[in-house]
PDB file of C-alpha atoms and ligand atoms in Angstrom:
ATOM      1  CA  MET A   1    -115.873  65.067  30.414  1.00 88.00           C
ATOM      2  CA  PRO A   2    -114.881  61.981  28.428  1.00 96.00           C
ATOM      3  CA  THR A   3    -117.080  58.885  28.286  1.00 98.00           C
ATOM      4  CA  TYR A   4    -115.711  55.429  29.013  1.00 98.00           C
ATOM      5  CA  THR A   5    -117.169  51.966  28.434  1.00 98.00           C
ATOM      6  CA  PHE A   6    -115.914  48.814  30.103  1.00 98.00           C
ATOM      7  CA  LYS A   7    -117.272  45.521  31.345  1.00 98.00           C
ATOM      8  CA  LEU A   8    -118.155  45.457  35.030  1.00 98.00           C
ATOM      9  CA  ASN A   9    -119.161  42.195  36.664  1.00 98.00           C
ATOM     10  CA  GLY A  10    -120.293  40.771  33.341  1.00 97.00           C
ATOM     11  CA  LYS A  11    -122.212  43.780  32.033  1.00 97.00           C
ATOM     12  CA  ALA A  12    -121.121  46.644  29.805  1.00 98.00           C
ATOM     13  CA  VAL A  13    -121.213  49.978  31.624  1.00 98.00           C
ATOM     14  CA  THR A  14    -120.690  53.470  30.262  1.00 98.00           C
ATOM     15  CA  THR A  15    -119.843  56.444  32.440  1.00 98.00           C
ATOM     16  CA  THR A  16    -118.417  59.922  32.185  1.00 97.00           C
ATOM     17  CA  ALA A  17    -115.481  60.849  34.391  1.00 97.00           C
ATOM     18  CA  PRO A  18    -112.245  62.824  34.332  1.00 97.00           C
ATOM     19  CA  SER A  19    -109.634  60.661  32.598  1.00 97.00           C
ATOM     20  CA  ASP A  20    -107.433  60.544  35.693  1.00 97.00           C
ATOM     21  CA  MET A  21    -110.193  59.567  38.138  1.00 98.00           C
ATOM     22  CA  PRO A  22    -109.179  56.399  40.003  1.00 98.00           C
ATOM     23  CA  LEU A  23    -111.333  53.397  39.128  1.00 98.00           C
ATOM     24  CA  LEU A  24    -112.010  52.897  42.849  1.00 98.00           C
ATOM     25  CA  TRP A  25    -113.830  56.229  43.007  1.00 98.00           C
ATOM     26  CA  VAL A  26    -115.674  55.657  39.729  1.00 98.00           C
ATOM     27  CA  LEU A  27    -117.013  52.364  41.064  1.00 98.00           C
ATOM     28  CA  ARG A  28    -117.849  53.594  44.559  1.00 98.00           C
ATOM     29  CA  ASP A  29    -119.093  57.128  43.874  1.00 97.00           C
ATOM     30  CA  LYS A  30    -120.576  56.910  40.389  1.00 97.00           C
ATOM     31  CA  LEU A  31    -121.618  53.275  39.948  1.00 98.00           C
ATOM     32  CA  GLY A  32    -122.594  52.265  43.500  1.00 97.00           C
ATOM     33  CA  ILE A  33    -120.129  49.367  43.703  1.00 98.00           C
ATOM     34  CA  THR A  34    -118.859  49.536  47.285  1.00 98.00           C
ATOM     35  CA  GLY A  35    -117.246  46.102  47.735  1.00 98.00           C
ATOM     36  CA  PRO A  36    -113.739  47.379  46.906  1.00 98.00           C
ATOM     37  CA  LYS A  37    -112.637  49.374  49.949  1.00 98.00           C
ATOM     38  CA  TYR A  38    -110.520  52.508  50.351  1.00 98.00           C
ATOM     39  CA  GLY A  39    -107.630  52.118  52.762  1.00 98.00           C
ATOM     40  CA  CYS A  40    -104.562  53.996  51.581  1.00 98.00           C
ATOM     41  CA  GLY A  41    -105.196  55.192  48.028  1.00 98.00           C
ATOM     42  CA  VAL A  42    -101.598  54.523  47.007  1.00 98.00           C
ATOM     43  CA  GLY A  43    -101.514  50.805  46.211  1.00 98.00           C
ATOM     44  CA  VAL A  44    -100.168  49.586  49.554  1.00 98.00           C
ATOM     45  CA  CYS A  45    -102.988  48.221  51.748  1.00 98.00           C
ATOM     46  CA  ARG A  46    -104.753  46.372  48.916  1.00 98.00           C
ATOM     47  CA  ALA A  47    -108.224  46.787  50.410  1.00 98.00           C
ATOM     48  CA  CYS A  48    -109.399  47.811  46.931  1.00 98.00           C
ATOM     49  CA  THR A  49    -108.107  44.705  45.126  1.00 98.00           C
ATOM     50  CA  SER A  50    -110.319  43.666  42.224  1.00 98.00           C
ATOM     51  CA  HIS A  51    -109.674  41.887  38.915  1.00 98.00           C
ATOM     52  CA  ILE A  52    -108.838  43.574  35.612  1.00 98.00           C
ATOM     53  CA  ASN A  53    -108.804  41.148  32.688  1.00 98.00           C
ATOM     54  CA  GLY A  54    -108.568  38.336  35.239  1.00 97.00           C
ATOM     55  CA  GLN A  55    -105.591  39.665  37.177  1.00 97.00           C
ATOM     56  CA  ALA A  56    -105.566  41.160  40.673  1.00 98.00           C
ATOM     57  CA  ALA A  57    -105.162  44.930  40.598  1.00 98.00           C
ATOM     58  CA  GLN A  58    -105.203  47.726  43.162  1.00 98.00           C
ATOM     59  CA  ILE A  59    -107.865  49.876  41.597  1.00 98.00           C
ATOM     60  CA  CYS A  60    -107.029  52.984  43.622  1.00 98.00           C
ATOM     61  CA  THR A  61    -103.950  53.266  41.381  1.00 98.00           C
ATOM     62  CA  VAL A  62    -105.733  52.535  38.080  1.00 98.00           C
ATOM     63  CA  THR A  63    -107.555  55.318  36.252  1.00 98.00           C
ATOM     64  CA  ILE A  64    -110.871  55.061  34.463  1.00 98.00           C
ATOM     65  CA  ALA A  65    -109.002  55.705  31.199  1.00 98.00           C
ATOM     66  CA  ASP A  66    -106.802  52.653  31.910  1.00 98.00           C
ATOM     67  CA  VAL A  67    -109.781  50.270  31.943  1.00 98.00           C
ATOM     68  CA  ALA A  68    -111.654  51.447  28.856  1.00 97.00           C
ATOM     69  CA  GLY A  69    -112.675  48.311  26.965  1.00 98.00           C
ATOM     70  CA  LYS A  70    -111.406  46.005  29.708  1.00 98.00           C
ATOM     71  CA  ASN A  71    -113.106  43.448  31.928  1.00 98.00           C
ATOM     72  CA  VAL A  72    -113.397  44.496  35.583  1.00 98.00           C
ATOM     73  CA  VAL A  73    -114.647  42.127  38.274  1.00 98.00           C
ATOM     74  CA  THR A  74    -115.203  43.175  41.874  1.00 98.00           C
ATOM     75  CA  ILE A  75    -116.241  41.084  44.862  1.00 98.00           C
ATOM     76  CA  GLU A  76    -119.856  41.716  43.776  1.00 98.00           C
ATOM     77  CA  GLY A  77    -119.207  39.757  40.571  1.00 98.00           C
ATOM     78  CA  LEU A  78    -117.218  36.815  41.925  1.00 98.00           C
ATOM     79  CA  ALA A  79    -120.147  34.451  42.537  1.00 97.00           C
ATOM     80  CA  THR A  80    -121.740  32.900  39.437  1.00 94.00           C
ATOM     81  CA  ASN A  81    -125.471  32.270  39.041  1.00 91.00           C
ATOM     82  CA  GLY A  82    -126.046  32.540  42.783  1.00 91.00           C
ATOM     83  CA  THR A  83    -123.276  30.088  43.671  1.00 97.00           C
ATOM     84  CA  LEU A  84    -120.439  31.406  45.765  1.00 98.00           C
ATOM     85  CA  HIS A  85    -116.932  31.189  44.364  1.00 98.00           C
ATOM     86  CA  PRO A  86    -114.961  28.437  46.198  1.00 98.00           C
ATOM     87  CA  VAL A  87    -112.842  31.135  47.860  1.00 98.00           C
ATOM     88  CA  GLN A  88    -115.962  32.845  49.231  1.00 98.00           C
ATOM     89  CA  GLN A  89    -117.291  29.496  50.481  1.00 98.00           C
ATOM     90  CA  ALA A  90    -113.972  28.666  52.130  1.00 98.00           C
ATOM     91  CA  TRP A  91    -113.962  32.104  53.790  1.00 98.00           C
ATOM     92  CA  LEU A  92    -117.337  31.347  55.331  1.00 98.00           C
ATOM     93  CA  ASP A  93    -116.352  27.816  56.329  1.00 98.00           C
ATOM     94  CA  GLU A  94    -113.214  29.089  58.077  1.00 98.00           C
ATOM     95  CA  ASP A  95    -115.074  32.070  59.589  1.00 98.00           C
ATOM     96  CA  VAL A  96    -112.250  34.331  58.401  1.00 98.00           C
ATOM     97  CA  ALA A  97    -113.690  37.829  58.702  1.00 98.00           C
ATOM     98  CA  GLN A  98    -113.369  39.944  61.807  1.00 98.00           C
ATOM     99  CA  CYS A  99    -114.324  43.585  61.135  1.00 98.00           C
ATOM    100  CA  GLY A 100    -114.509  42.615  57.452  1.00 98.00           C
ATOM    101  CA  TYR A 101    -113.059  45.787  55.969  1.00 98.00           C
ATOM    102  CA  CYS A 102    -110.096  44.165  54.223  1.00 98.00           C
ATOM    103  CA  GLN A 103    -111.896  40.979  53.271  1.00 98.00           C
ATOM    104  CA  PRO A 104    -113.183  41.791  49.743  1.00 98.00           C
ATOM    105  CA  GLY A 105    -109.634  42.601  48.739  1.00 98.00           C
ATOM    106  CA  GLN A 106    -108.266  39.490  50.456  1.00 98.00           C
ATOM    107  CA  ILE A 107    -110.789  37.265  48.674  1.00 98.00           C
ATOM    108  CA  MET A 108    -110.148  38.824  45.263  1.00 98.00           C
ATOM    109  CA  GLN A 109    -106.389  38.465  45.744  1.00 98.00           C
ATOM    110  CA  ALA A 110    -106.752  34.807  46.768  1.00 98.00           C
ATOM    111  CA  ALA A 111    -109.101  34.047  43.860  1.00 98.00           C
ATOM    112  CA  ALA A 112    -106.623  35.531  41.379  1.00 98.00           C
ATOM    113  CA  MET A 113    -103.728  33.567  42.868  1.00 98.00           C
ATOM    114  CA  LEU A 114    -105.600  30.259  42.738  1.00 98.00           C
ATOM    115  CA  LYS A 115    -106.155  30.645  39.008  1.00 97.00           C
ATOM    116  CA  THR A 116    -102.484  30.071  38.357  1.00 96.00           C
ATOM    117  CA  ASN A 117    -101.316  28.377  41.572  1.00 97.00           C
ATOM    118  CA  LYS A 118    -103.579  25.453  42.388  1.00 96.00           C
ATOM    119  CA  THR A 119    -101.605  24.272  45.432  1.00 96.00           C
ATOM    120  CA  PRO A 120    -100.211  27.345  47.183  1.00 97.00           C
ATOM    121  CA  THR A 121     -97.668  26.772  49.936  1.00 97.00           C
ATOM    122  CA  ASP A 122     -97.486  28.714  53.189  1.00 96.00           C
ATOM    123  CA  THR A 123     -94.703  30.755  51.600  1.00 97.00           C
ATOM    124  CA  ASP A 124     -96.879  31.569  48.581  1.00 97.00           C
ATOM    125  CA  ILE A 125     -99.736  32.645  50.842  1.00 97.00           C
ATOM    126  CA  ASP A 126     -97.466  34.668  53.107  1.00 95.00           C
ATOM    127  CA  ALA A 127     -96.250  36.560  50.012  1.00 96.00           C
ATOM    128  CA  ILE A 128     -99.736  38.091  49.643  1.00 97.00           C
ATOM    129  CA  MET A 129     -99.339  41.719  50.673  1.00 97.00           C
ATOM    130  CA  ASN A 130    -102.964  42.549  51.565  1.00 98.00           C
ATOM    131  CA  VAL A 131    -103.058  44.153  54.999  1.00 98.00           C
ATOM    132  CA  CYS A 132    -105.495  42.997  57.693  1.00 98.00           C
ATOM    133  CA  ARG A 133    -105.510  45.227  60.731  1.00 97.00           C
ATOM    134  CA  CYS A 134    -107.513  42.608  62.645  1.00 98.00           C
ATOM    135  CA  GLY A 135    -104.795  40.017  62.056  1.00 97.00           C
ATOM    136  CA  THR A 136    -106.894  37.314  60.418  1.00 98.00           C
ATOM    137  CA  TYR A 137    -103.858  35.960  58.567  1.00 97.00           C
ATOM    138  CA  CYS A 138    -103.974  32.439  60.079  1.00 97.00           C
ATOM    139  CA  ARG A 139    -107.593  31.985  59.032  1.00 98.00           C
ATOM    140  CA  ILE A 140    -106.869  33.453  55.594  1.00 98.00           C
ATOM    141  CA  ARG A 141    -104.141  30.859  55.155  1.00 98.00           C
ATOM    142  CA  ALA A 142    -106.526  28.042  56.153  1.00 98.00           C
ATOM    143  CA  ALA A 143    -109.264  29.362  53.881  1.00 98.00           C
ATOM    144  CA  ILE A 144    -106.981  29.595  50.841  1.00 98.00           C
ATOM    145  CA  LYS A 145    -105.890  25.990  51.387  1.00 98.00           C
ATOM    146  CA  ARG A 146    -109.510  24.910  51.790  1.00 98.00           C
ATOM    147  CA  ALA A 147    -110.472  26.772  48.593  1.00 98.00           C
ATOM    148  CA  ALA A 148    -107.609  25.111  46.732  1.00 98.00           C
ATOM    149  CA  ARG A 149    -109.001  21.717  47.738  1.00 97.00           C
ATOM    150  CA  LEU A 150    -112.535  22.756  46.703  1.00 93.00           C
ATOM    151  CA  MET A 151    -111.264  23.857  43.308  1.00 92.00           C
TER     152      MET A 151
HETATM  153  S1  FES B   1    -106.837  51.613  48.850  1.00 77.44           S
HETATM  154 FE1  FES B   1    -104.947  50.773  49.586  1.00 77.44          FE
HETATM  155  S2  FES B   1    -104.185  49.700  47.831  1.00 77.44           S
HETATM  156 FE2  FES B   1    -105.994  50.633  47.106  1.00 77.44          FE
HETATM  157  S1  FES B   2    -110.882  41.753  59.111  1.00 77.44           S
HETATM  158 FE1  FES B   2    -110.593  43.732  59.963  1.00 77.44          FE
HETATM  159  S2  FES B   2    -109.021  44.599  58.728  1.00 77.44           S
HETATM  160 FE2  FES B   2    -109.111  42.544  58.085  1.00 77.44          FE
END
């Protein structure tokens, strides 16, 4: 099996895996990173959303070969030096989570958006396609606006 090296949450990691193994499974099954969740496996629900080279990506549709040499950040790597990312803090302040299953993906999607859009409108936020079966969308909207102010 081929060997791949990439950066994961700030540290270089090396692992062996079939070249077509989805990154989601490499992280969850081989590297013990369980923040990104499995919902659909086909890039629709976005429960697995993480960052690749700073951009939001659905890592169930990205292979381990695709990320060789790249920088991958999951929800586990979003806080810095023990300080929550403003999006994580806003999520807590707005008490967003219900069952919580979709929330790592929601937070990673919001954090990626706020890098380039500092003042998202309701329309911008509603364009986020991450699914929440618990229907926390109103609190997600409030939390993203709160995070934008914090940032
Ligand atoms: S598991 Fe649904 S988009 Fe990745
Ligand atoms: S909080 Fe339950 S699916 Fe979103």
